[in-house]
Coordinates of C-alpha atoms in Angstrom, one line a residue:
M1 CA 93.8 -160.9 -174.7
S2 CA 93.7 -158.1 -172.5
T3 CA 92.1 -158.7 -168.5
L4 CA 91.4 -154.9 -168.5
S5 CA 89.4 -152.6 -171.5
E6 CA 91.6 -150.6 -173.1
S7 CA 91.3 -146.4 -172.2
P8 CA 88.5 -144.7 -173.5
T9 CA 90.9 -141.7 -174.2
G10 CA 93.6 -143.3 -175.8
S11 CA 96.2 -141.9 -173.0
T12 CA 97.8 -145.1 -171.9
P13 CA 99.5 -147.5 -175.0
R14 CA 97.7 -151.1 -175.4
G15 CA 101.1 -152.8 -175.0
L16 CA 101.6 -150.9 -171.7
E17 CA 98.3 -151.7 -169.9
R18 CA 98.3 -155.0 -171.4
T19 CA 101.5 -155.6 -169.2
Y20 CA 99.9 -154.1 -166.7
S21 CA 97.1 -156.2 -166.4
R22 CA 98.8 -159.2 -166.8
W23 CA 100.9 -158.7 -164.0
A24 CA 97.9 -157.0 -161.8
S25 CA 96.3 -160.5 -162.6
L26 CA 99.5 -162.4 -161.5
V27 CA 99.3 -159.9 -157.7
V28 CA 95.2 -161.2 -157.8
L29 CA 96.4 -165.7 -158.5
C30 CA 99.4 -165.3 -155.7
A31 CA 96.9 -164.1 -153.2
G32 CA 94.8 -166.7 -153.4
T33 CA 96.8 -168.5 -153.1
L34 CA 98.0 -167.2 -150.7
M35 CA 94.9 -167.8 -148.5
T36 CA 94.7 -171.0 -149.0
I37 CA 99.2 -171.2 -148.7
L38 CA 98.0 -169.6 -145.4
D39 CA 95.1 -172.0 -144.4
G40 CA 97.6 -174.8 -144.3
N41 CA 100.2 -173.7 -142.2
I42 CA 98.1 -171.7 -140.4
V43 CA 96.5 -174.5 -138.1
T44 CA 99.8 -176.9 -137.4
V45 CA 100.4 -174.2 -134.4
A46 CA 97.2 -173.9 -133.0
M47 CA 97.1 -177.9 -132.5
P48 CA 96.9 -178.2 -128.9
A49 CA 94.7 -175.1 -128.2
I50 CA 91.8 -176.6 -130.6
Q51 CA 92.6 -179.6 -129.0
S52 CA 92.6 -178.3 -124.8
D53 CA 89.2 -176.3 -126.4
L54 CA 86.7 -178.6 -128.3
G55 CA 88.7 -182.0 -125.9
F56 CA 90.1 -183.7 -129.9
S57 CA 91.8 -187.3 -129.0
G58 CA 95.0 -187.5 -130.1
P59 CA 94.5 -189.2 -133.6
G60 CA 91.4 -186.9 -134.0
L61 CA 93.3 -183.8 -134.1
A62 CA 94.3 -184.5 -137.6
W63 CA 91.1 -184.6 -138.8
V64 CA 90.6 -180.4 -138.7
V65 CA 93.7 -180.6 -141.4
N66 CA 92.3 -184.0 -142.8
A67 CA 89.1 -183.1 -143.6
Y68 CA 90.3 -180.3 -145.3
L69 CA 93.1 -181.7 -147.8
I70 CA 90.4 -185.0 -149.1
P71 CA 88.3 -183.1 -150.7
F72 CA 90.9 -180.8 -151.7
G73 CA 92.5 -183.7 -153.2
G74 CA 89.6 -185.7 -154.3
L75 CA 88.2 -182.5 -155.9
L76 CA 90.8 -180.9 -158.0
L77 CA 90.7 -183.0 -161.0
L78 CA 86.8 -182.6 -161.3
V79 CA 87.5 -178.2 -160.5
G80 CA 89.9 -178.8 -163.2
R81 CA 87.7 -179.9 -165.7
L82 CA 84.9 -177.6 -164.4
G83 CA 86.4 -174.6 -164.8
D84 CA 86.8 -175.2 -168.8
L85 CA 83.9 -175.8 -169.3
V86 CA 82.4 -172.5 -166.9
G87 CA 85.6 -170.6 -167.2
R88 CA 88.2 -170.4 -164.8
K89 CA 88.0 -166.8 -163.5
R90 CA 84.1 -167.9 -162.3
M91 CA 86.1 -170.7 -160.5
F92 CA 89.1 -169.0 -159.3
T93 CA 85.9 -166.1 -157.9
A94 CA 83.6 -169.1 -156.7
G95 CA 86.4 -170.9 -154.7
L96 CA 87.4 -167.4 -153.3
A97 CA 83.9 -166.5 -152.5
V98 CA 83.1 -170.3 -150.6
F99 CA 86.9 -170.2 -149.0
T100 CA 86.2 -167.2 -147.9
A101 CA 82.5 -167.9 -146.3
A102 CA 84.2 -171.5 -144.9
S103 CA 86.8 -169.5 -143.5
V104 CA 84.0 -167.3 -140.8
L105 CA 81.9 -171.0 -139.9
C106 CA 85.7 -173.1 -139.2
G107 CA 86.6 -168.9 -136.3
I108 CA 83.0 -169.1 -135.0
A109 CA 82.8 -173.2 -134.5
T110 CA 82.2 -173.7 -131.1
S111 CA 81.7 -178.0 -131.7
Q112 CA 84.6 -180.6 -133.1
G113 CA 81.9 -181.8 -135.2
M114 CA 80.6 -178.2 -136.5
L115 CA 84.9 -177.2 -137.4
I116 CA 85.3 -180.5 -139.1
A117 CA 82.1 -179.3 -141.5
A118 CA 83.5 -175.7 -141.7
R119 CA 87.2 -177.5 -142.7
A120 CA 85.6 -179.7 -145.3
V121 CA 83.9 -176.9 -147.0
Q122 CA 87.2 -175.0 -146.9
G123 CA 89.1 -178.2 -148.6
V124 CA 85.7 -177.4 -151.0
G125 CA 86.7 -173.8 -152.2
G126 CA 90.6 -174.1 -151.5
A127 CA 90.0 -176.7 -154.6
M128 CA 88.1 -174.5 -157.1
A129 CA 90.3 -171.7 -156.4
S130 CA 94.0 -173.5 -156.6
A131 CA 93.2 -176.2 -159.7
V132 CA 93.2 -173.2 -162.6
V133 CA 96.1 -171.0 -161.1
L134 CA 98.4 -172.4 -163.1
G135 CA 96.0 -172.6 -166.4
M136 CA 95.0 -169.2 -166.2
L137 CA 99.2 -168.1 -165.5
V138 CA 100.2 -169.8 -168.7
A139 CA 97.5 -168.2 -170.7
L140 CA 98.1 -165.0 -169.3
F141 CA 102.4 -165.3 -169.5
P142 CA 102.5 -167.2 -173.1
E143 CA 106.3 -166.5 -173.6
P144 CA 108.6 -169.1 -172.0
R145 CA 110.7 -166.5 -170.2
E146 CA 108.1 -164.3 -168.6
L147 CA 106.1 -167.4 -167.5
A148 CA 109.2 -168.8 -165.7
R149 CA 109.3 -165.2 -164.2
A150 CA 105.6 -165.1 -163.1
I151 CA 106.2 -169.6 -161.9
A152 CA 109.6 -167.9 -159.4
V153 CA 107.0 -165.0 -158.2
F154 CA 104.4 -167.7 -157.2
S155 CA 106.6 -170.2 -155.7
A156 CA 108.0 -167.8 -154.1
V157 CA 104.8 -166.5 -153.0
G158 CA 104.1 -169.9 -152.0
A159 CA 107.1 -170.3 -150.1
G160 CA 106.7 -167.2 -148.2
G161 CA 103.0 -168.3 -147.3
G162 CA 104.2 -171.1 -145.4
A163 CA 106.2 -169.1 -143.6
L164 CA 104.2 -166.8 -142.6
G165 CA 100.8 -169.2 -141.5
T166 CA 103.5 -170.1 -139.4
F167 CA 104.4 -167.4 -137.8
L168 CA 100.8 -165.7 -137.7
G169 CA 99.4 -168.9 -136.4
G170 CA 101.5 -168.8 -133.1
A171 CA 101.2 -164.7 -132.8
L172 CA 97.2 -164.8 -132.8
T173 CA 96.4 -168.4 -130.8
Q174 CA 98.6 -166.9 -128.2
A175 CA 97.3 -162.9 -128.7
L176 CA 93.7 -163.7 -129.1
N177 CA 92.8 -167.2 -129.7
W178 CA 92.8 -170.1 -131.9
H179 CA 89.4 -169.0 -133.4
W180 CA 91.0 -166.1 -135.8
I181 CA 93.2 -168.2 -137.5
F182 CA 90.3 -168.7 -139.6
L183 CA 88.4 -165.3 -139.1
I184 CA 92.1 -163.3 -140.6
N185 CA 91.4 -165.5 -144.0
L186 CA 87.9 -162.4 -144.1
P187 CA 89.4 -159.4 -144.7
I188 CA 92.2 -161.3 -147.1
G189 CA 89.1 -162.6 -149.2
I190 CA 86.9 -160.4 -150.1
V191 CA 89.9 -158.2 -151.5
A192 CA 91.4 -161.0 -153.6
W193 CA 87.3 -162.1 -154.4
L194 CA 86.4 -157.4 -156.0
A195 CA 90.4 -157.7 -157.3
A196 CA 89.8 -160.8 -158.9
V197 CA 86.0 -159.7 -160.7
R198 CA 87.2 -156.2 -161.5
V199 CA 91.2 -157.5 -163.0
L200 CA 90.9 -161.3 -164.6
A201 CA 89.6 -161.4 -167.8
P202 CA 86.5 -162.7 -168.3
E203 CA 86.4 -166.1 -170.6
Q204 CA 84.2 -168.6 -171.8
G205 CA 84.5 -172.1 -171.5
S206 CA 82.8 -174.8 -173.7
G207 CA 80.3 -175.0 -171.1
L208 CA 78.3 -178.4 -169.6
G209 CA 77.5 -180.0 -172.3
S210 CA 80.8 -180.3 -172.7
G211 CA 80.3 -183.1 -169.4
A212 CA 82.7 -183.9 -166.7
D213 CA 82.4 -187.0 -164.8
Y214 CA 80.7 -186.8 -161.6
P215 CA 81.1 -190.5 -161.0
G216 CA 84.9 -190.5 -161.2
A217 CA 85.1 -187.8 -158.8
A218 CA 82.6 -189.5 -156.1
L219 CA 84.4 -192.5 -156.5
I220 CA 88.2 -191.2 -155.8
T221 CA 86.8 -188.7 -153.3
G222 CA 85.1 -191.5 -150.5
A223 CA 88.0 -193.6 -151.1
L224 CA 90.4 -191.4 -150.4
M225 CA 88.3 -190.1 -147.6
L226 CA 87.6 -193.7 -146.2
T227 CA 91.1 -194.6 -146.3
V228 CA 92.6 -192.4 -144.1
Y229 CA 89.1 -192.9 -141.5
V230 CA 90.1 -196.2 -141.8
I231 CA 93.5 -195.0 -140.3
V232 CA 92.1 -193.0 -137.9
G233 CA 88.6 -192.5 -137.1
T234 CA 88.1 -196.9 -136.2
G235 CA 89.4 -196.7 -132.5
G236 CA 87.3 -198.7 -130.7
R237 CA 85.1 -200.6 -133.4
D238 CA 85.2 -204.2 -133.3
L239 CA 87.0 -205.5 -135.5
A240 CA 84.8 -206.7 -138.4
V241 CA 83.7 -203.2 -139.0
T242 CA 87.1 -202.0 -139.3
L243 CA 87.6 -205.0 -141.6
L244 CA 84.7 -203.7 -144.0
L245 CA 86.0 -200.5 -144.1
A246 CA 89.4 -201.3 -144.7
A247 CA 87.9 -203.7 -148.2
L248 CA 86.2 -201.1 -149.2
A249 CA 88.1 -198.6 -149.8
P250 CA 90.0 -200.6 -152.3
A251 CA 87.5 -201.3 -153.6
L252 CA 86.2 -198.3 -154.8
F253 CA 89.8 -197.2 -155.8
T254 CA 89.2 -200.0 -158.2
A255 CA 85.3 -199.1 -159.3
F256 CA 87.1 -195.5 -160.1
T257 CA 89.8 -196.9 -162.3
V258 CA 86.9 -198.6 -163.9
R259 CA 85.3 -196.1 -164.6
Q260 CA 88.3 -194.2 -166.0
A261 CA 88.9 -196.5 -168.5
R262 CA 84.8 -197.0 -170.0
A263 CA 83.5 -193.2 -169.5
A264 CA 83.2 -191.1 -172.3
R265 CA 85.0 -188.0 -171.2
P266 CA 87.0 -189.4 -167.6
L267 CA 88.1 -187.7 -165.5
L268 CA 91.2 -189.3 -165.3
R269 CA 92.5 -190.4 -168.6
L270 CA 94.5 -193.5 -167.9
R271 CA 97.1 -193.8 -170.6
L272 CA 99.2 -191.3 -168.5
F273 CA 100.7 -194.0 -166.2
R274 CA 101.7 -195.1 -169.4
S275 CA 104.8 -192.8 -168.6
R276 CA 106.7 -194.3 -166.1
V277 CA 108.8 -191.7 -164.7
L278 CA 105.5 -189.8 -164.4
A279 CA 104.0 -192.5 -163.0
G280 CA 107.0 -193.2 -160.6
A281 CA 107.5 -189.0 -160.3
N282 CA 103.4 -189.2 -158.8
A283 CA 104.5 -192.5 -156.5
V284 CA 107.5 -190.5 -155.2
Q285 CA 106.3 -187.6 -154.0
I286 CA 103.3 -189.5 -152.0
L287 CA 106.1 -191.1 -150.2
M288 CA 108.1 -187.9 -149.9
I289 CA 105.0 -184.6 -148.9
G290 CA 103.5 -187.9 -146.1
T291 CA 106.8 -187.4 -144.7
M292 CA 106.9 -184.0 -145.0
F293 CA 103.0 -182.9 -143.8
G294 CA 104.2 -185.1 -140.7
F295 CA 107.0 -184.0 -140.2
Q296 CA 105.3 -180.3 -140.0
F297 CA 102.6 -181.4 -138.0
I298 CA 103.9 -183.8 -134.9
G299 CA 107.4 -181.3 -134.7
A300 CA 105.2 -178.4 -134.0
L301 CA 103.3 -181.0 -131.5
Y302 CA 107.1 -181.9 -130.0
V303 CA 108.7 -177.9 -129.7
Q304 CA 105.0 -177.2 -127.5
R305 CA 104.7 -180.0 -125.9
V306 CA 107.9 -181.4 -124.9
L307 CA 110.5 -178.8 -125.0
G308 CA 107.3 -176.3 -123.5
F309 CA 107.4 -173.4 -125.9
S310 CA 104.0 -171.0 -126.7
E311 CA 102.2 -170.8 -129.5
L312 CA 104.1 -167.7 -130.9
L313 CA 107.4 -169.3 -130.4
T314 CA 106.5 -172.0 -132.2
G315 CA 106.1 -170.4 -134.9
T316 CA 109.4 -167.8 -134.6
A317 CA 110.8 -171.3 -134.4
F318 CA 109.6 -172.9 -137.3
L319 CA 110.2 -169.5 -139.9
P320 CA 114.0 -171.1 -140.7
A321 CA 112.4 -174.2 -143.2
P322 CA 109.6 -172.1 -144.8
V323 CA 112.0 -169.1 -145.7
A324 CA 115.3 -171.6 -146.0
I325 CA 112.8 -173.3 -148.7
G326 CA 111.8 -169.9 -150.3
V327 CA 115.1 -168.8 -150.7
L328 CA 117.1 -172.4 -152.2
M329 CA 113.8 -172.8 -154.6
L330 CA 114.4 -169.0 -156.2
G331 CA 118.0 -169.0 -156.3
L332 CA 119.7 -172.0 -156.6
S333 CA 117.7 -175.2 -157.9
A334 CA 116.9 -174.0 -161.4
R335 CA 121.3 -173.4 -161.9
T336 CA 121.7 -176.7 -159.9
I337 CA 119.3 -179.1 -161.7
G338 CA 120.4 -177.4 -164.4
R339 CA 124.2 -178.4 -164.3
F340 CA 123.1 -182.1 -162.7
G341 CA 120.2 -183.3 -163.9
A342 CA 117.1 -184.0 -162.2
Y343 CA 117.1 -187.4 -160.6
R344 CA 120.6 -186.3 -159.5
V345 CA 119.1 -184.0 -157.5
L346 CA 116.3 -185.6 -156.6
L347 CA 118.2 -188.8 -154.6
A348 CA 120.4 -186.2 -152.8
G349 CA 116.9 -184.1 -151.6
L350 CA 115.1 -187.2 -150.4
V351 CA 119.2 -188.2 -148.6
L352 CA 118.7 -184.8 -146.9
I353 CA 115.0 -185.2 -145.4
I354 CA 116.0 -188.7 -144.5
G355 CA 118.9 -187.4 -142.1
G356 CA 116.8 -184.7 -141.4
M357 CA 113.8 -187.1 -140.4
A358 CA 116.6 -189.3 -138.3
L359 CA 117.6 -186.7 -136.5
L360 CA 114.7 -185.8 -135.6
G361 CA 114.0 -189.8 -134.6
R362 CA 116.6 -189.0 -131.7
A363 CA 115.1 -185.8 -129.8
P364 CA 113.9 -186.8 -126.3
A365 CA 112.2 -185.9 -123.4
D366 CA 114.7 -183.4 -122.2
G367 CA 116.2 -182.1 -125.5
S368 CA 117.4 -178.7 -127.3
Y369 CA 115.8 -176.2 -129.6
V370 CA 119.0 -175.5 -130.5
T371 CA 121.2 -178.6 -130.7
D372 CA 117.9 -180.9 -131.4
V373 CA 115.2 -179.1 -133.5
L374 CA 117.1 -176.3 -135.8
P375 CA 119.8 -178.8 -137.7
A376 CA 117.1 -181.1 -138.6
L377 CA 114.6 -178.2 -139.7
L378 CA 117.9 -177.1 -141.7
L379 CA 118.2 -180.7 -143.7
L380 CA 114.5 -181.1 -143.9
A381 CA 114.0 -176.8 -145.8
T382 CA 117.4 -177.7 -148.0
G383 CA 116.2 -181.9 -149.1
F384 CA 112.7 -179.7 -149.9
A385 CA 114.1 -177.3 -151.6
A386 CA 116.1 -179.3 -153.7
A387 CA 113.9 -181.9 -154.1
M388 CA 110.4 -180.6 -154.9
P389 CA 111.1 -179.2 -157.9
A390 CA 113.1 -182.0 -159.1
L391 CA 110.4 -184.4 -158.8
T392 CA 107.9 -181.2 -160.3
G393 CA 110.3 -181.3 -164.1
L394 CA 110.2 -184.9 -163.7
A395 CA 106.8 -185.6 -163.3
M396 CA 106.2 -183.1 -165.9
S397 CA 108.6 -184.5 -168.6
G398 CA 106.9 -187.7 -168.4
A399 CA 103.9 -186.3 -169.5
R400 CA 103.0 -185.4 -173.5
E401 CA 101.5 -181.4 -174.6
E402 CA 98.2 -182.4 -175.2
D403 CA 98.0 -183.8 -171.6
A404 CA 100.5 -181.3 -169.3
G405 CA 97.1 -180.5 -167.8
L406 CA 95.8 -183.5 -167.0
A407 CA 99.6 -184.5 -165.7
S408 CA 99.7 -181.0 -163.4
G409 CA 96.1 -181.8 -162.3
L410 CA 97.1 -185.2 -161.4
F411 CA 100.1 -184.3 -159.6
N412 CA 98.7 -180.8 -157.6
T413 CA 96.8 -184.9 -156.7
T414 CA 99.0 -186.9 -155.4
Q415 CA 100.6 -183.8 -153.3
V416 CA 97.5 -183.7 -151.1
V417 CA 97.1 -187.5 -151.0
G418 CA 100.3 -187.6 -149.9
G419 CA 100.6 -185.2 -147.1
S420 CA 96.5 -186.6 -145.6
L421 CA 97.7 -189.8 -145.9
G422 CA 101.2 -189.3 -144.3
L423 CA 99.5 -187.4 -141.4
A424 CA 97.0 -190.0 -141.0
V425 CA 100.0 -193.6 -140.6
L426 CA 101.9 -190.5 -138.6
S427 CA 99.9 -189.3 -136.0
T428 CA 98.6 -192.7 -135.3
L429 CA 101.3 -194.0 -134.7
A430 CA 102.5 -191.0 -131.8
A431 CA 99.3 -191.3 -130.1
G432 CA 99.1 -195.0 -129.9
R433 CA 102.7 -194.9 -128.5
T434 CA 102.1 -192.4 -126.3
D435 CA 98.5 -194.4 -125.0
G436 CA 100.2 -197.6 -124.8
L437 CA 103.0 -196.0 -122.4
L438 CA 101.0 -194.1 -119.8
T439 CA 98.8 -196.9 -119.7
R440 CA 101.5 -199.2 -118.5
G441 CA 102.7 -195.9 -115.7
A442 CA 105.3 -193.8 -118.0
E443 CA 105.8 -190.3 -116.9
L444 CA 103.7 -188.0 -120.1
I445 CA 106.2 -185.7 -121.3
P446 CA 108.7 -189.2 -121.6
A447 CA 105.9 -190.6 -123.4
T448 CA 105.4 -188.4 -125.8
A449 CA 108.2 -187.6 -126.4
E450 CA 109.0 -191.1 -127.3
G451 CA 105.3 -191.4 -129.7
Y452 CA 107.0 -188.8 -131.1
Q453 CA 110.3 -190.9 -131.8
L454 CA 108.4 -193.6 -133.6
A455 CA 106.6 -191.4 -135.5
F456 CA 110.1 -189.0 -136.9
R457 CA 111.9 -192.2 -137.3
T458 CA 108.5 -194.3 -139.8
G459 CA 109.0 -190.6 -141.2
A460 CA 112.5 -191.9 -142.3
L461 CA 111.8 -194.7 -143.4
I462 CA 109.1 -193.7 -146.1
A463 CA 111.7 -191.3 -147.1
V464 CA 114.0 -194.3 -147.7
A465 CA 111.1 -195.8 -149.5
A466 CA 110.8 -192.5 -151.6
L467 CA 114.4 -192.4 -151.6
V468 CA 114.9 -196.1 -153.4
L469 CA 112.0 -195.9 -155.7
A470 CA 112.7 -192.6 -157.4
A471 CA 116.3 -194.6 -157.5
A472 CA 114.8 -197.2 -159.6
V473 CA 112.6 -195.7 -161.7
L474 CA 112.6 -192.8 -162.3
R475 CA 116.6 -192.6 -164.3
T476 CA 115.8 -191.0 -167.4
G477 CA 117.9 -191.6 -170.6
R478 CA 118.8 -187.9 -170.4
E479 CA 120.3 -188.9 -166.6
Q480 CA 122.1 -191.5 -168.1
G481 CA 123.3 -189.7 -170.6
R482 CA 125.3 -187.0 -167.8
D483 CA 128.0 -190.5 -166.5

């Protein structure tokens, strides 16, 4: 189906117009995705300024990120299903509108509650826009070679968005203030929405009468949010309340599982988990992304609070990581996986991630960016560029053809879950260690550095667990045949 109507004059050959419209649609989808990726990275460098302005505690500051990630991850499966029912273009454009409006609310926030609430709405809009993009790409590019090119462009935009977000976060915060890291989404969102309305092809979904598992979505979103709240939000509460909340979270996960087993149209078909490779790849991803997301958050804080970098210099200091990830993913990952196999490339990538986190675990209070941060940054970037495509390929290889879309949604969801939980655990450990040292009379910068060291070392241990799990469950018969 052409995404633009044919020329009434007949002056443009039909095949040429269809080619143009498909690639124009790719540009629009990339623009919408770029906005959500920018928002994920642009916040990191501005965290100290947000904390200072609005008075967040150390663990509470993580909610500026988690308030976005939890609804985003919890709703991906549901809004992906709704996209099939109401039409993916409608879902994508509605998501852009919600995300853009919520960005403005974030930009004008004057209190902790207002910012966290607006970030949660942003997460809803981000899920609506992101959940349907891969499905739209597959429909736009049915030929495998063209689809591979489109996904390569899409991946490059993701890596470029990471680099641009880190840099813009520092530049805008230092030149103006942290409010503008959100307000910048307004012009991007308006242009992307207008282009999407004009360029993307309208499509008819199967209709809301086909059904969606709303109770299941409510259970999984509540379970995820409560899990993170138990980790970061129960400080100062009595033990009985903490234990009650800690017991309620797994109860909600259990209720979700029971619901999926009995629902006529489940949000998540449990038969997916019969695949050892698919289930294992998603579990490994939770651990790996938890490590990487914790590094991104805490690494930026270390560079600012311990090394004394400004916001702009911090953004510049982190540019090598996403740039290296983008270059390596586009230039080497496919060929490396083709030669050595996804299993071996994944293990090698995880080893590099462990090494990078271990190096950061010794970063001292009087450290240097060149000797203590940059080598670890490059190790982590190289490891992630190797591991992520390999892990994605393994996850999707474990799904049957009729479950490919659902497997893709599940993989996106566990990515967000891993980032949210990893950030919650590592930031809480860092804050607790620092507060304990300060209580015993330690100086601020050494105490802060030791808190971050504990978080980095814990991240390395989490990556070790990911390596052990991957080695144990992800080796396939095809990989064994390479020996």
